[in-house]
XYZ file of C-alpha atoms in Angstrom:
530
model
C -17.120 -60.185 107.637
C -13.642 -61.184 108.809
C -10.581 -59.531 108.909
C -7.616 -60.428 106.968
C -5.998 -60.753 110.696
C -8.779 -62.919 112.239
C -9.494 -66.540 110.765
C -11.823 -68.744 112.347
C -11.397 -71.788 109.773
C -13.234 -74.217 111.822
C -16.035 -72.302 111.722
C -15.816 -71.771 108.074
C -15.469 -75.389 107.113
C -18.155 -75.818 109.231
C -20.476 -73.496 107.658
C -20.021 -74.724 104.207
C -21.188 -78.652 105.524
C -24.312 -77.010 106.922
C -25.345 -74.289 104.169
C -28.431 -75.207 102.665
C -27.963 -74.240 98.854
C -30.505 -74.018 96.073
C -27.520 -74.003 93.576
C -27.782 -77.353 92.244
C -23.817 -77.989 92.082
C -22.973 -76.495 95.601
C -25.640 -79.005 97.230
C -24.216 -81.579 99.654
C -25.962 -83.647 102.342
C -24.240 -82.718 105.439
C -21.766 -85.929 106.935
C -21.654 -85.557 109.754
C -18.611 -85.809 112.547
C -16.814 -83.704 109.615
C -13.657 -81.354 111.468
C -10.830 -79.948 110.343
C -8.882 -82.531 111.047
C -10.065 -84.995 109.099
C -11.853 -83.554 105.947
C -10.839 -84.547 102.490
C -11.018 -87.861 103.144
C -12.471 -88.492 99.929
C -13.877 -86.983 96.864
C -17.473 -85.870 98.696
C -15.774 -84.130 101.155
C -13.205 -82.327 98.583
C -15.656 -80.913 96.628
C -17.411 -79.658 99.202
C -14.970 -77.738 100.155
C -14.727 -76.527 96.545
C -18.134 -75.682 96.771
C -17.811 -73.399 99.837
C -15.318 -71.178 97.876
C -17.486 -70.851 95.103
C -20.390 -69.665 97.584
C -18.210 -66.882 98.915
C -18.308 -65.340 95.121
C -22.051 -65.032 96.684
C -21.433 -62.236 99.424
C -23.014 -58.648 98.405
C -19.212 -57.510 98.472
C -18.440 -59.232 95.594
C -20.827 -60.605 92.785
C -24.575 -60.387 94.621
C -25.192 -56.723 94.527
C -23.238 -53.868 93.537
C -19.817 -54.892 95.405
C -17.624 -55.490 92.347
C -20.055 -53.076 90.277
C -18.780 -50.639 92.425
C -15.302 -50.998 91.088
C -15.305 -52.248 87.606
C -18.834 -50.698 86.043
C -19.177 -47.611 87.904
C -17.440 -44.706 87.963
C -16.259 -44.803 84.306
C -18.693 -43.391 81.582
C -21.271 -46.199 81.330
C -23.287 -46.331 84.661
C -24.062 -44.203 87.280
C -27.254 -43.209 89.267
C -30.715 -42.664 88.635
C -30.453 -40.170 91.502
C -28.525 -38.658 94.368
C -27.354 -42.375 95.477
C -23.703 -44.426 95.796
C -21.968 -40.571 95.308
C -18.429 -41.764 96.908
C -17.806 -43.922 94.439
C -19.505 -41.968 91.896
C -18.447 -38.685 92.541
C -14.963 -40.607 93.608
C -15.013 -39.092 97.094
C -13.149 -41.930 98.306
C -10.924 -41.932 100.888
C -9.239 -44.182 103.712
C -12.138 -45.307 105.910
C -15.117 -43.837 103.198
C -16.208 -46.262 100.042
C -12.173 -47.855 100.647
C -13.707 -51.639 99.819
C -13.268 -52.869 103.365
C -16.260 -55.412 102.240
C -15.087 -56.155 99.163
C -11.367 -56.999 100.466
C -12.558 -58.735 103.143
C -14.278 -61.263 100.959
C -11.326 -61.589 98.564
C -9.376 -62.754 101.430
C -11.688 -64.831 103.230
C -11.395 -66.506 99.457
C -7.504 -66.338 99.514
C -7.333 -68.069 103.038
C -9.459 -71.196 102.284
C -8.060 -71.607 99.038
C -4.802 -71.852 100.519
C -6.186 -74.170 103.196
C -7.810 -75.817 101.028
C -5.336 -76.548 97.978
C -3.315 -77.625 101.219
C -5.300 -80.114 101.811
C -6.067 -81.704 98.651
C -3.070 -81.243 96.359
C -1.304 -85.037 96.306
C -4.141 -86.038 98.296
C -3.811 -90.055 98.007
C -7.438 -89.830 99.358
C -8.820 -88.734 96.462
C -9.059 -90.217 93.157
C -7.143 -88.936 90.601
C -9.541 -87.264 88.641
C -11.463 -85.750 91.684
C -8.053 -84.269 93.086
C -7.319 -82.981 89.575
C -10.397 -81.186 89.198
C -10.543 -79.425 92.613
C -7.252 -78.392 92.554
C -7.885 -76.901 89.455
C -10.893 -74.894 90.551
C -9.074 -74.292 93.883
C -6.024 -72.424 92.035
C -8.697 -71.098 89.787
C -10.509 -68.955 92.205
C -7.256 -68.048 93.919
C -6.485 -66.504 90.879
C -9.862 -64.903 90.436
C -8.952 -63.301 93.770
C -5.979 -61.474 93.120
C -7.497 -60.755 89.664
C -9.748 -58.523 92.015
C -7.193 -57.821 94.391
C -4.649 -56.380 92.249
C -6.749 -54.518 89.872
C -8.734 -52.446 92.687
C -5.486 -52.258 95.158
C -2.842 -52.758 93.109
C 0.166 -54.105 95.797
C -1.229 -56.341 98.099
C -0.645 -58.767 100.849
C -0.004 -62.379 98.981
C 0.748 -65.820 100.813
C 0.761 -68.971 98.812
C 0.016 -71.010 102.547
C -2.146 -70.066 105.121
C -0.136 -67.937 107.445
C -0.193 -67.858 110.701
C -2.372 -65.656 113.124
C 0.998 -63.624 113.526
C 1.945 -64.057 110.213
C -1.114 -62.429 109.187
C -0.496 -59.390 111.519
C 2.643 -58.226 110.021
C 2.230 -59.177 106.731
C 3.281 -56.335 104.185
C 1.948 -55.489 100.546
C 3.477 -57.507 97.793
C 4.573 -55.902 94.147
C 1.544 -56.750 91.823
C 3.824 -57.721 89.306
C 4.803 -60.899 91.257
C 1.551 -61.848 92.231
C 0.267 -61.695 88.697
C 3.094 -63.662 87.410
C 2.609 -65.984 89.811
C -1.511 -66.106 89.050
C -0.657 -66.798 85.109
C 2.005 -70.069 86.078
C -1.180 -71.216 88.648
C -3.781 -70.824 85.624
C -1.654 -72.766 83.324
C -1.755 -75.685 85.926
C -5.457 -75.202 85.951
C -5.817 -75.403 82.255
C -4.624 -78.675 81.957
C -6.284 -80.039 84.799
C -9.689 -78.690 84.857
C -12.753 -80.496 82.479
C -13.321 -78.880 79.452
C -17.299 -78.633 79.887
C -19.444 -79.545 82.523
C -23.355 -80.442 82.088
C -26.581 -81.012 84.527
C -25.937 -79.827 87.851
C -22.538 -79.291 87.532
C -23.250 -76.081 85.085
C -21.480 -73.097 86.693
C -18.081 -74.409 87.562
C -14.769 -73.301 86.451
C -13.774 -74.875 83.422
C -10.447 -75.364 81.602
C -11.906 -72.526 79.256
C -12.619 -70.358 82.559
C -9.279 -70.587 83.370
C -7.842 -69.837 79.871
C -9.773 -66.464 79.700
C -8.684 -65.441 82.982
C -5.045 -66.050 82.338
C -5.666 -64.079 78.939
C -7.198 -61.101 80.943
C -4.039 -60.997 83.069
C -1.963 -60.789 79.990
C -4.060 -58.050 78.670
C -4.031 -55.647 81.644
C -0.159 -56.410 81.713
C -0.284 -55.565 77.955
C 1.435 -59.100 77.057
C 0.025 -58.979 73.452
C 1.326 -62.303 72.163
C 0.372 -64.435 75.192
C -3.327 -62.927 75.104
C -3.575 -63.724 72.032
C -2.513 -67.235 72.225
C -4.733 -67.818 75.064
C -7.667 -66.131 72.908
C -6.744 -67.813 69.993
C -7.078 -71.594 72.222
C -10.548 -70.767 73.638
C -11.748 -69.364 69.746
C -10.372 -72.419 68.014
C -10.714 -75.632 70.581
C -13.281 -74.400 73.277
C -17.237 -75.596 72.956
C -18.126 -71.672 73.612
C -19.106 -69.999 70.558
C -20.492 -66.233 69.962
C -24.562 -66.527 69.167
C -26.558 -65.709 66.388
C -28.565 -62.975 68.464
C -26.497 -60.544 70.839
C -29.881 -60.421 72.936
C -29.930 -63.957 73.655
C -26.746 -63.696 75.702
C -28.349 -61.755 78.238
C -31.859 -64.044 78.300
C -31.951 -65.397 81.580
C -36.222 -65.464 81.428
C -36.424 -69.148 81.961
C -34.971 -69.997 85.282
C -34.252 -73.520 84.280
C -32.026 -72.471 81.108
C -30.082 -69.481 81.836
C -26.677 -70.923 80.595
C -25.692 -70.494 76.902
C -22.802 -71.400 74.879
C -21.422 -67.661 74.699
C -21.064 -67.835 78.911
C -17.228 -69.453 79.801
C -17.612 -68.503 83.146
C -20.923 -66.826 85.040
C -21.462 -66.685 89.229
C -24.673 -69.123 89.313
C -28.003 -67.740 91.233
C -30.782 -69.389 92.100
C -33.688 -67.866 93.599
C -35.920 -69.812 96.321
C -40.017 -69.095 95.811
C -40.305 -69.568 99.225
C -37.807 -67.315 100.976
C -35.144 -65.485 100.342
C -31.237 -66.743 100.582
C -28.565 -65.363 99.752
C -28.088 -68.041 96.816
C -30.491 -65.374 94.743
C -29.429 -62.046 93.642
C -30.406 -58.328 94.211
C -27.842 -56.723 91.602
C -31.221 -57.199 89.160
C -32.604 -54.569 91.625
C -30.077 -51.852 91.057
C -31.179 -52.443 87.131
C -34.579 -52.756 87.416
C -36.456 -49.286 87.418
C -38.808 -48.448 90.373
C -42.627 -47.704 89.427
C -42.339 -44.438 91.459
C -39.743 -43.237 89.165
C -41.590 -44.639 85.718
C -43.245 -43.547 83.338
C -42.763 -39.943 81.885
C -45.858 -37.650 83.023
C -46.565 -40.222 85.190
C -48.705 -37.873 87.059
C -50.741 -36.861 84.785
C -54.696 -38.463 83.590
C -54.567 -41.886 81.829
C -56.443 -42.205 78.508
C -56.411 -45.314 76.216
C -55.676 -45.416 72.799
C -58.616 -43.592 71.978
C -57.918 -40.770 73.998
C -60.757 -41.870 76.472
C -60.138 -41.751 80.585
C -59.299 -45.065 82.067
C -60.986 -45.052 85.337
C -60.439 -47.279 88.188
C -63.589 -49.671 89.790
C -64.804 -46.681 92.185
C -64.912 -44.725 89.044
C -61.651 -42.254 89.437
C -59.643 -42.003 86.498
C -56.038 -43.452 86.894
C -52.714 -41.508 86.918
C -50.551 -42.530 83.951
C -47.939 -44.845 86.512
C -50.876 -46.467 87.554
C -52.563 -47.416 84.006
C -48.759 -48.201 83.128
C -48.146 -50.640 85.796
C -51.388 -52.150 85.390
C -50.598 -53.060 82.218
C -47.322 -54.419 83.197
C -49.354 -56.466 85.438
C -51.507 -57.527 82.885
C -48.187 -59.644 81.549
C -47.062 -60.661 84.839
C -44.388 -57.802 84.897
C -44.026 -54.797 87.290
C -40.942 -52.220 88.423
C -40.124 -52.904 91.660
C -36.834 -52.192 91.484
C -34.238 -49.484 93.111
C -33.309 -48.012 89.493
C -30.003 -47.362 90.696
C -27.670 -48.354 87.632
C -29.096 -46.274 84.464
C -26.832 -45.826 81.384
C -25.073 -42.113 81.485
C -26.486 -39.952 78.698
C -24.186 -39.901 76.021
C -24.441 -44.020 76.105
C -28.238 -43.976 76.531
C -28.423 -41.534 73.102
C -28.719 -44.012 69.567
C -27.485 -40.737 68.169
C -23.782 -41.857 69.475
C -23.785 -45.480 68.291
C -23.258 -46.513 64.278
C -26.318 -46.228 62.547
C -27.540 -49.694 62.286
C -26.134 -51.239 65.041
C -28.438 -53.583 66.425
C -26.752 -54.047 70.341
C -28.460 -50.784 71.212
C -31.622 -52.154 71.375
C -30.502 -55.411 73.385
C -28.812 -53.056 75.412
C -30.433 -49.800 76.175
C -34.172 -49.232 76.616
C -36.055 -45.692 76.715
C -39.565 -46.784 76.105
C -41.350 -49.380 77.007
C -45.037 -51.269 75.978
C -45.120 -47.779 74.158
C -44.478 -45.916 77.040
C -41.947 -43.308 77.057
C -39.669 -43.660 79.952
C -38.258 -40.955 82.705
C -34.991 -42.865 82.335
C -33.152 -45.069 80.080
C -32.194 -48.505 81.724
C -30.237 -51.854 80.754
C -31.906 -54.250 79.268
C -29.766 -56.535 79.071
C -29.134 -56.585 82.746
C -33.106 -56.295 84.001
C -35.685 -58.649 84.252
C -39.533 -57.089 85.216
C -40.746 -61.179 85.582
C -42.947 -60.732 88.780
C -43.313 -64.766 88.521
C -39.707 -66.079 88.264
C -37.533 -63.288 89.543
C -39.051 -61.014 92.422
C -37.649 -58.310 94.214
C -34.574 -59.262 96.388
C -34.895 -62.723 95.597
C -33.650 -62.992 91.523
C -31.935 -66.168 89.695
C -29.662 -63.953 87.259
C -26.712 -65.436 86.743
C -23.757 -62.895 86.809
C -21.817 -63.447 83.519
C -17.811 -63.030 84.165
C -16.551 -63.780 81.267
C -18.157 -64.609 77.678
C -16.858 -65.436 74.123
C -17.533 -61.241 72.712
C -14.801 -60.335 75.558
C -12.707 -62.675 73.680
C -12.679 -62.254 69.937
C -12.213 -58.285 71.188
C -9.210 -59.137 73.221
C -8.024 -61.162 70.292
C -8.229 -57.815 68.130
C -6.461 -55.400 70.358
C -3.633 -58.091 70.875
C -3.243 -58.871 67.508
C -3.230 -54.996 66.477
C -0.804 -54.400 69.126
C 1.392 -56.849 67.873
C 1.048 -56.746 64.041
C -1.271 -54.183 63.128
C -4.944 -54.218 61.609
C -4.661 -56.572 58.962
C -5.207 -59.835 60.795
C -7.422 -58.345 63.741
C -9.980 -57.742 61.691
C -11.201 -60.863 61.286
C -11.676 -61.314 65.370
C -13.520 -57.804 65.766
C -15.407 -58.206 62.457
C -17.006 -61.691 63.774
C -18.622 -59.574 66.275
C -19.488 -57.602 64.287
C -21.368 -59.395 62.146
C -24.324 -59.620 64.227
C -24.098 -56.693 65.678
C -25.330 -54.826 62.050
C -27.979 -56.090 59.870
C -26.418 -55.188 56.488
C -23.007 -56.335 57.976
C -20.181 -53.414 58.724
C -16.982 -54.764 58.477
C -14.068 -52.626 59.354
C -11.238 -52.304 57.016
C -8.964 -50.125 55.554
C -7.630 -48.695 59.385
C -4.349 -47.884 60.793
C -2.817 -49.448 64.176
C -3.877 -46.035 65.853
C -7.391 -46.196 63.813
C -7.752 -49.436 65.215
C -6.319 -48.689 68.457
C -8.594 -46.041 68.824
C -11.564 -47.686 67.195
C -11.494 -50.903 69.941
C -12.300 -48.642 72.711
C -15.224 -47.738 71.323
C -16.164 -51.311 70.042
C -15.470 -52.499 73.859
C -17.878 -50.337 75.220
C -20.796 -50.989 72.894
C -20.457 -54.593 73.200
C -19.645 -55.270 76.848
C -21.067 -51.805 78.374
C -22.765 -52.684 81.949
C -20.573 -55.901 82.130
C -18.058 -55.330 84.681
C -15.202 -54.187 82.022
C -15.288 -50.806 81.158
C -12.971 -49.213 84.473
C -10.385 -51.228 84.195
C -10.051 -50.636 80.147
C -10.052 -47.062 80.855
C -7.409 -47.685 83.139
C -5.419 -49.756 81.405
C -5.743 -47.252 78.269
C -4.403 -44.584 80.436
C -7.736 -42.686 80.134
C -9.830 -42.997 83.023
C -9.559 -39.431 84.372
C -9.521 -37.649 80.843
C -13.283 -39.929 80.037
C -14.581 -39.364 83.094
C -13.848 -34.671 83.253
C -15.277 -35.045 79.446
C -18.449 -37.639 79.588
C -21.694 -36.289 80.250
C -23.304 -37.088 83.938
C -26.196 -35.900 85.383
C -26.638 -32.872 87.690
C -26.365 -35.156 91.201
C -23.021 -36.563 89.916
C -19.557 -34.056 89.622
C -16.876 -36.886 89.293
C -15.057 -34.568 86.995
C -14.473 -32.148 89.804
C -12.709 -34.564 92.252
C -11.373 -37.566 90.172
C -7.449 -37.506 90.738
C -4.861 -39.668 89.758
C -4.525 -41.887 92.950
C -7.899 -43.013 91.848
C -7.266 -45.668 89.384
C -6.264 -47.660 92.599
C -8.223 -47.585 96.335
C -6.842 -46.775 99.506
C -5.616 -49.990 101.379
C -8.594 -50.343 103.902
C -8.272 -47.643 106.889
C -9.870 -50.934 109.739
C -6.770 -52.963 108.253
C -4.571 -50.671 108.632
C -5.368 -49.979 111.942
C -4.706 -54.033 112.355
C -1.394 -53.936 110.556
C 0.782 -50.803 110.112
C 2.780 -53.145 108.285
C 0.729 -52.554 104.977
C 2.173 -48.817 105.058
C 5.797 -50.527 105.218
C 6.102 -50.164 101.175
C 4.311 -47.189 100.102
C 3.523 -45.032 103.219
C 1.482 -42.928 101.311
C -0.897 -45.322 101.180
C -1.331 -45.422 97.001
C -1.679 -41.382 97.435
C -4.510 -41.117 99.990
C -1.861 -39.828 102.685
């Protein structure tokens, strides 16, 4: 990890020539004699550096294992624990110096510094061909703005440069207002739009697109509640872009075949790829939080196993097995097993069909409570596990992380278009979705703006629930602490006793503040934590 106030970019550039990568589009054969002083000296060498940002998304703090999790999915009323686990963030006993993000904002800026380096570097690059220079730049100002996406939404004001600063710079730097920032982020992202492919095929699967791009800049819109250019931005990617919602809601979460995980619903995903032989940090263990542990699994797991026929199964030396173990062999028996930490388990009230629409067919994509006829101890996501004991192993999965996907857009094409004209013409973005999610269809109709205002919030979390989503729409809604004193948790979690205000945003970092009083210059209270 490196501090916002210590850069080693040598190093850095470095490391991203040597990283061996089993993501097809970030591998490179290393050139050697490679410095700082004279990279990008052609296209190779640009998108290498491209590359290297994109492998950062990789860290544990942000998209590997629970670091953005922690901050978008939990802590809401979708996810928590399957036990007495992750309670600051849960139980939001958060404070400067405990479950503040240092990780996390560490990351983001080790991202903001080489973009800015690197968008140095290559913008009007006479190096470069045209079309290579267009493209990184594009991707470069693209995951610049991905950063202070992250940055703004979990901090709010925050330090911003544009160019690298200096060492010094760096140590006085104060927070600026998010408004600025984003503003800034939206003119960047049109830029990227019109330089930035509009697909990408074969190895190159898994970069940021024009469409990418176009989504982002509508999500900035939305959580600015700028209803008209959201929509427009919606509206683009529905009508021109190659993405398309699919037939099946469950097939958007099918990642089973290692080799064809990308689908035409996914505009932007973090790639993974696992390695049979050991384990990198190009693979994955968010699957792990998902995936239930055999310890926990399944209900009356202690007690005798009988078949079918209500005889004992007995092991070889003739001892009749305890129900986890007759379970798991038969999970064996298909090449599956739970070896996971069964961390992330839907909260009650989600995990009950008795609260979804009667016929709606995402709860069964979604949410699982039995399994192989087994009656579970907990319910768990299915659309963000994978049991495969052959292609995706403990600590070592290939699950893409999806960002952003086409249902995130017809909804935010509803809620701008009620915002800004009522019901009548939003229907027909939320009722697309809606016709595969109901089998007879259920088309809404008839509604008020507040109906529908109301109504979307519901809709979001059905369809994107486990996603990464759900906080920030709660905040953005104004609802966060009133959802989280009312949902149902389980006895190990109390959020509702110690959720405050000042918790829609983190403390700025206690270890950076302790580098730079400077942050405290604009708001010594330090978003309400002091």
């Amino acid at each position: 990890m490196k501090n916002i106030s210590k850069i080693v970019l040598s190093v850095f550039l470095v490391g991203l020539l040597m990283f061996s990568s089993c993501d097809s589009f970030l591998e490179e054969e290393f050139r050697s004699g490679i410095t700082t002083d004279n990279f990008f000296n052609n296209d190779a060498e640009a998108q290498l550096a491209v590359n290297g940002l994109y492998r950062i998304l990789h860290s544990g703090a942000l998209y590997r294992q629970r670091g953005i999790d922690d901050f978008y999915t939990h802590g809401a009323d979708v996810v928590a624990a399957s036990r007495n686990v992750n309670g600051t963030v849960h139980n939001y006993l958060i404070a400067e110096g405990v479950g503040d993000g240092y990780g996390t904002w560490n990351r983001l800026y080790e991202l903001a510094r080489n973009s800015a380096l690197f968008l140095a570097s290559v913008d009007g690059n006479e190096n470069l061909s045209e079309a290579a220079r267009n493209q990184a730049v594009g991707e470069i100002l693209f995951m610049r703005a991905l950063c202070y996406y992250h940055l703004t939404n979990i901090w709010g004001d925050v330090p911003y440069f544009r160019e690298l600063p200096s060492n010094e710079e760096l140590s006085t730097i104060t927070r600026s207002p998010k408004a600025e920032i984003r503003a800034d982020m939206k003119e960047d992202l049109a830029r990227a739009i019109t330089l930035l492919p509009t697909s990408y095929s074969g190895s190159d699967l898994g970069r940021a697109s024009k469409w990418a791009a176009t989504m982002l800049k509508a999500k900035f819109h939305l959580l600015d509640s700028e209803w008209q250019p959201c929509l427009t931005e919606c509206k683009s990617i529905i009508d021109n872009s190659p993405h398309r919602l699919l037939d099946n809601f469950a097939d958007v979460f099918d990642q089973s075949d290692p080799a064809n995980q990308y689908n035409n619903e996914h505009i932007f995903v973090v790639d993974f790829t696992s390695d049979p032989v050991s384990n990198i940090d190009g693979s994955t263990t968010r699957t792990d939080d998902y995936n239930p542990r055999i310890r926990d699994e399944p209900a009356n797991r202690g007690a005798n196993a009988v078949d079918e026929n209500g005889n004992p199964v007995l092991k070889p030396n003739g001892t009749q097995m305890k129900n986890w173990e007759y379970f798991q062999s038969l999970l064996q028996a298909q090449n599956e097993d739970m070896t996971g930490y069964g961390w992330s388990v839907p909260l009650p009230e989600l995990a009950d069909k008795n609260n979804w629409q009667e016929g709606d067919l995402r709860y069964d994509a979604t949410i699982v409570t039995e399994y192989i006829g087994w009656k579970l101890n907990f319910p768990y996501f299915r659309k963000n596990w994978n049991l495969d004991q052959e292609n995706s192993l403990r600590g070592n999965h290939p699950e893409n992380y999806i960002v952003f996907r086409m249902g995130d857009v017809y909804l935010m094409a509803a809620e701008a278009e009620n915002e800004l004209n009522g019901p009548e013409n939003a229907y027909q973005y939320v009722n697309k979705l809606r016709e595969r999610a109901f089998e007879p269809d259920q088309p809404w109709s008839g509604m008020s703006q507040e109906d529908f205002r109301l109504a979307i919030r519901d809709e979001r979390k059905f369809e994107l629930c486990a996603e990464g989503h759900r906080r920030m729409d709660l905040i953005r809604w104004g609802i966060l602490l009133d959802v989280v004193k009312t949902v149902k948790h389980r006895s190990w979690n109390n959020p509702a006793d110690n959720i405050q205000p000042k918790h829609v945003k983190y403390p700025i970092p206690l270890q950076e503040l302790e580098l730079n009083p400077a942050l405290l210059d604009t708001d010594p209270t330090n978003n309400g934590y002091r």
